[in-house]
XYZ file of C-alpha atoms in Angstrom:
321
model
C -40.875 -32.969 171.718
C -37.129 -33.902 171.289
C -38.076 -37.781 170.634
C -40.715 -36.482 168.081
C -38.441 -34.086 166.951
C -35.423 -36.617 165.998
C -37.982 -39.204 164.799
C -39.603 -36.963 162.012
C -36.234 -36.154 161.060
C -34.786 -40.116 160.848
C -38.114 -40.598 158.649
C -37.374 -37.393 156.472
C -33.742 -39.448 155.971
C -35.131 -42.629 155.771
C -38.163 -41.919 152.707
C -35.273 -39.471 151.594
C -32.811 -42.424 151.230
C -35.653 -45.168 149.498
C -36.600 -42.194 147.172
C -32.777 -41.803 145.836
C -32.452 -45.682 145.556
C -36.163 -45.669 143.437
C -34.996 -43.112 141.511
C -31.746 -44.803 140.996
C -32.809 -48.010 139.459
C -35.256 -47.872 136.666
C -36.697 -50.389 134.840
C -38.219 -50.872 131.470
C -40.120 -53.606 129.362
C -40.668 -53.306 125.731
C -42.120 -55.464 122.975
C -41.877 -55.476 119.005
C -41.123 -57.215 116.231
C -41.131 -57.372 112.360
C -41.918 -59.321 109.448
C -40.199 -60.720 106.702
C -41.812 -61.837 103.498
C -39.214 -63.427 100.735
C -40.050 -64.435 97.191
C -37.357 -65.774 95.572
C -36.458 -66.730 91.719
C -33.575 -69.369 91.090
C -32.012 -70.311 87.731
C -29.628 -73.401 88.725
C -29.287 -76.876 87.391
C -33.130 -76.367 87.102
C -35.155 -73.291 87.450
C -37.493 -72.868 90.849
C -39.822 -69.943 92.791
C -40.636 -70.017 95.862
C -41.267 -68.229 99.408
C -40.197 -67.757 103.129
C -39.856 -65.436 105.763
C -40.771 -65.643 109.107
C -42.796 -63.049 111.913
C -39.822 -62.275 114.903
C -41.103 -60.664 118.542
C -38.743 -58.938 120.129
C -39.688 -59.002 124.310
C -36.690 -56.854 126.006
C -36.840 -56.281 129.791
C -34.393 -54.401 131.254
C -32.996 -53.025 135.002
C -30.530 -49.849 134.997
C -28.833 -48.779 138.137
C -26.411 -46.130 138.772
C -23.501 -48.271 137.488
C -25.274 -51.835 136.733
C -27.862 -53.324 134.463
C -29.219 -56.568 134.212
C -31.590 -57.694 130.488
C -33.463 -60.307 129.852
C -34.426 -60.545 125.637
C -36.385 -63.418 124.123
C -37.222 -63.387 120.045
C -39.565 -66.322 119.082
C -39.991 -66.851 115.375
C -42.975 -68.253 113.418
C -42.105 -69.288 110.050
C -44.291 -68.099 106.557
C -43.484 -71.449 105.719
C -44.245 -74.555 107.325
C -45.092 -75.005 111.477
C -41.997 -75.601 113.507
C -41.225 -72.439 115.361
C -37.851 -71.149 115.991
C -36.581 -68.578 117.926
C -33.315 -65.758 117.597
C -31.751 -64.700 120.960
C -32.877 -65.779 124.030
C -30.306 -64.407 126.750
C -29.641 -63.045 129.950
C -27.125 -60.171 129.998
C -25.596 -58.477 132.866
C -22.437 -55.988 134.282
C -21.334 -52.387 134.394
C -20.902 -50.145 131.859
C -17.316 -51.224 131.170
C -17.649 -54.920 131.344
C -20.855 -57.453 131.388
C -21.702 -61.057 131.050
C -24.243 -62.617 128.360
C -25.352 -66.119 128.542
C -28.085 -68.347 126.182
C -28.057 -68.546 122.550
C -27.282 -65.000 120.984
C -24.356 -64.019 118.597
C -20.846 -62.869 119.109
C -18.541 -60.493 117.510
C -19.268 -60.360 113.647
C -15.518 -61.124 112.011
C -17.203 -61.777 108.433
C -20.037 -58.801 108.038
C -21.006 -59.587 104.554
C -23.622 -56.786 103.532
C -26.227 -56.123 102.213
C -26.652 -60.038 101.185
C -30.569 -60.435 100.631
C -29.499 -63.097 98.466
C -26.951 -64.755 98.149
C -27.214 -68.113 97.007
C -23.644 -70.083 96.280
C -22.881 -72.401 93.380
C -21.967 -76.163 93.304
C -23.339 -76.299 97.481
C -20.645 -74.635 98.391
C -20.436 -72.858 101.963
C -17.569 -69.879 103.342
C -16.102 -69.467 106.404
C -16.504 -66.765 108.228
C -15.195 -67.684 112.058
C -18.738 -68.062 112.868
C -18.964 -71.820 113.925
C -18.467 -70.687 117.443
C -20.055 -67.307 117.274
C -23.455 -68.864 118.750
C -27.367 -69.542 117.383
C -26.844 -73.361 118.012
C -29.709 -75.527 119.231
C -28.758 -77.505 122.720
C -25.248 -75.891 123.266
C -25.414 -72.804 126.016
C -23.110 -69.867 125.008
C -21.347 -67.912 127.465
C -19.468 -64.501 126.482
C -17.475 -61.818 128.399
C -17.886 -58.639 126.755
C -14.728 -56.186 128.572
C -14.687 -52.324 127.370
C -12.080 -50.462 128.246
C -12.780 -47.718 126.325
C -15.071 -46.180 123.712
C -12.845 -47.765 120.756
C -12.437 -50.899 122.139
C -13.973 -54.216 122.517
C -13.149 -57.446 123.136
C -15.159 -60.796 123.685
C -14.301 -64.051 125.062
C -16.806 -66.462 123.973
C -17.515 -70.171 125.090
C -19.753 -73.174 124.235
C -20.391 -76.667 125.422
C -22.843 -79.667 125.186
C -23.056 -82.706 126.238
C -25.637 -85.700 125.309
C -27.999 -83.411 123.807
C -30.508 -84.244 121.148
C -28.114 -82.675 118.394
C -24.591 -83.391 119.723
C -22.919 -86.261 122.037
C -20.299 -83.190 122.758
C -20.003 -79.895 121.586
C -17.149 -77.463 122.876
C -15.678 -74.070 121.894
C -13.619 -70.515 122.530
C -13.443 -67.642 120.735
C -11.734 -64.633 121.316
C -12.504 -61.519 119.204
C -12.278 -57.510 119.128
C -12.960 -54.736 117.534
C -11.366 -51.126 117.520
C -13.079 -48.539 115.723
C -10.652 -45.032 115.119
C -12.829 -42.045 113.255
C -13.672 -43.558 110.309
C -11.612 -46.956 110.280
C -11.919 -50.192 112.347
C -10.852 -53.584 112.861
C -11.639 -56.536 114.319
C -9.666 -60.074 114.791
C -10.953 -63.100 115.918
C -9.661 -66.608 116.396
C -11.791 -69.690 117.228
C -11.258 -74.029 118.453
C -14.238 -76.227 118.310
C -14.581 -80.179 118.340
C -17.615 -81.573 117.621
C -19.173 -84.420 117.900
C -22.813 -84.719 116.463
C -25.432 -87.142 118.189
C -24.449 -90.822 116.878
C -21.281 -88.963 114.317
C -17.917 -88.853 114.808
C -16.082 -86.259 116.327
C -14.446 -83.164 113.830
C -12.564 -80.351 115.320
C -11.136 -77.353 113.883
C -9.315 -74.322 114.623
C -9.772 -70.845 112.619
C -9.014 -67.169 112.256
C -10.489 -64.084 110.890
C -9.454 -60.745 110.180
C -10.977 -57.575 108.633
C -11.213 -53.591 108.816
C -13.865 -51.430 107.290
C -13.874 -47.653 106.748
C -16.378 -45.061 106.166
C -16.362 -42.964 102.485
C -18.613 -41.444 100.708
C -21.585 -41.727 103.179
C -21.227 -45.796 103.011
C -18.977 -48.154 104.334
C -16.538 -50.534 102.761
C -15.529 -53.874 104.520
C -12.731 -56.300 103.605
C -12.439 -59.707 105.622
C -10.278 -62.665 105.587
C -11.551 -66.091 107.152
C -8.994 -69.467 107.042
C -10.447 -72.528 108.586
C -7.877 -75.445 109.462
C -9.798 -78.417 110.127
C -7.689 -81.381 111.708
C -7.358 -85.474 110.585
C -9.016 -85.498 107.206
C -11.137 -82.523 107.279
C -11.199 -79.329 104.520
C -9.486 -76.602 104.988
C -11.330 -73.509 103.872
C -9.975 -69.858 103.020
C -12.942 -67.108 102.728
C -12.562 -64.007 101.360
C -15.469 -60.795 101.173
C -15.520 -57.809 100.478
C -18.615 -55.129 100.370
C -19.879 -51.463 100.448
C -23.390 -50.090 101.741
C -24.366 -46.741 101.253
C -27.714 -45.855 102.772
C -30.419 -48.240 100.761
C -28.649 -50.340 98.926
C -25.424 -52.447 98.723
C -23.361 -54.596 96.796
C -20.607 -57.529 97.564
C -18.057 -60.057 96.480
C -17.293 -62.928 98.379
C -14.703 -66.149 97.581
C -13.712 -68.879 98.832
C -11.575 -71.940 98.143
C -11.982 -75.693 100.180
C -8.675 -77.241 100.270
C -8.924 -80.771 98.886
C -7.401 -84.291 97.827
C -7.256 -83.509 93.646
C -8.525 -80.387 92.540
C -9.821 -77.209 95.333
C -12.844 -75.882 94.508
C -13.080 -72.630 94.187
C -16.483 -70.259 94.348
C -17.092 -66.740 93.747
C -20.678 -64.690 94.431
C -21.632 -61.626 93.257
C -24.724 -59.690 95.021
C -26.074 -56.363 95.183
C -29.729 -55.344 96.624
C -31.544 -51.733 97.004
C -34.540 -51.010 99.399
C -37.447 -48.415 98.658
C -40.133 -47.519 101.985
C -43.875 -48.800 101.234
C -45.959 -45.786 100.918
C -43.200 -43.459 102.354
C -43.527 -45.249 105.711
C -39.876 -45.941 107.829
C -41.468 -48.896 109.164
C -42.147 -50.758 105.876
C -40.078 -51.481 102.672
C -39.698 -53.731 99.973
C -35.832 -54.814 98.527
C -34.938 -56.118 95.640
C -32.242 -58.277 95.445
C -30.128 -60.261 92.963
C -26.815 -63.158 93.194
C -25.148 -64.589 90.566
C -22.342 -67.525 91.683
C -20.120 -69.585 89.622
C -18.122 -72.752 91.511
C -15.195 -74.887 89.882
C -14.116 -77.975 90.395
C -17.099 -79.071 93.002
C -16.342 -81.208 95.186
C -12.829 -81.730 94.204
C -13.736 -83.435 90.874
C -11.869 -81.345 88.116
C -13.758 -79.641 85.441
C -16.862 -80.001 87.647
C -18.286 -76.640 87.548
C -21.676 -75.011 88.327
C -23.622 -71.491 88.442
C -26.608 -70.399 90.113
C -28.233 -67.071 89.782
C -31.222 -65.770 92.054
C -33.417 -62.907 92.551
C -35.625 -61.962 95.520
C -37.885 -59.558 96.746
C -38.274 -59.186 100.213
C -41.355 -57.272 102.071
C -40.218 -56.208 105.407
C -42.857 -54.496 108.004
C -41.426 -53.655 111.837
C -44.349 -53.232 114.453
């Protein structure tokens, strides 16, 4: 009776023990996606129309323990336009609740949040700089980043890439630090990034680069200001980025400039661009934006009194299933 007695009782602990570590681990798959459907008007050097958009899934799988978690999220994308697929994130994330580890292709810290920017089409072929060349989403280079949060307010990221011998680069590598600190109604964020590149069968280019900004709810928006300067080494261009922009529920509207440092004359562009979105039929899950840039660059490509402009409308159908 004793031997049955104190065997019922280490199977009572036992199934009580696997219960407690079922009940602590839970896991969940999920899948989604939405569509985006752009028509686009442009009034440049010659006037055009014409479409894009793409159809994104979103496959998430993820494991919660007491003080872990481990996720797993793929998003293929199918293009409106044309047949080569593409895909968004596709990353393996894992760590506590005050510290975790993401590696694939995915993006970092956003130092240079632009908007509402539906369109946004620059003058003259102009780019910015927005400490993003390291931030991630490149083909053949794996991306590495240590996310470490010490508290609420704080974040900060440690990001690195590398390649070697791939199909688009003989040797890609990078770092990027970054944070953010969010007080009430204000944050910040700083970033700094190095990168030398060498593209397959190119020479090599490296660069180093820094990016501040803060943004602040008013209003029921909020307004963000952000500074970007590129220093590229040897005979590269030096680029100094400058946006600023305020979103209030629907719609939005931003500035951004920028200025390449160059042999002669700098080039400088500035882009105007606002957008408002309305639901389809009332629904939260569908809604149409319209959208509208106008950009002016001088001295293009550091020939003096070259100047262009460029202005573009879009509407863009979005539908998330």
């Amino acid at each position: 009776m004793k031997t049955k007695l104190k065997l019922s009782v280490a199977c009572g602990i036992a199934a009580l023990l696997v219960g407690f570590s079922v009940q602590a681990e839970e896991k969940t798959f999920s899948i989604g996606g939405d569509l985006e459907l752009d028509l686009t008007a442009k009034d440049a050097a010659e006037t055009s129309f014409y479409h894009g958009g793409r159809v994104k899934l979103n496959a998430v799988g993820h494991l919660k323990g007491d003080d872990y978690f481990i996720k797993g999220v793929a998003q293929p994308l199918v293009p409106l336009k044309g047949s080569d697929l593409g895909y968004d994130d596709v990353y393996l994330q894992m760590g506590r609740s005050n510290w975790d580890v993401q590696i694939g292709r995915f993006e970092g810290i956003d130092l240079f949040p632009v908007g509402k920017d539906t369109v946004a089409e620059h003058a003259g072929g102009m780019g910015t700089y927005g400490t993003n060349a390291a931030r991630g989403r490149k083909d053949s280079v794996i991306h590495t980043a240590f996310h470490l949060k010490p508290n609420d307010a704080m974040n900060f990221e440690l990001g690195v890439m590398g390649a070697k011998n791939t199909s688009d680069f003989d040797k890609f590598a990078a770092v990027r630090p970054a944070m953010t600190y969010k007080a009430g109604a204000f944050a910040v964020r700083a970033g700094f990034e190095s990168v030398k590149s060498t593209p397959a069968g190119g020479t090599e280019s490296s660069h180093t680069g820094f990016g501040v900004g803060a943004g602040f709810d008013v209003i029921g928006g909020t307004v963000n200001a952000s500074l970007s300067k590129k220093n590229a080494d040897d005979d590269g261009v030096d680029t100094t980025s400058v946006a600023l922009n305020f979103t209030q529920g629907p719609w939005g509207v931003g500035y951004i400039t920028s200025k390449d440092d160059m042999i002669g004359a700098d080039p400088k562009l500035n882009t105007f661009f606002g957008a408002y979105t309305v639901p389809l039929f009332g629904s939260k899950d569908a809604s149409v934006t319209f959208a509208a840039s106008t950009s002016k660059a001088t001295d293009v490509g550091g020939v003096e009194g070259t100047d262009d402009k460029v202005n573009a409308a879009r509407v863009r159908f979005n539908y998330t299933f």
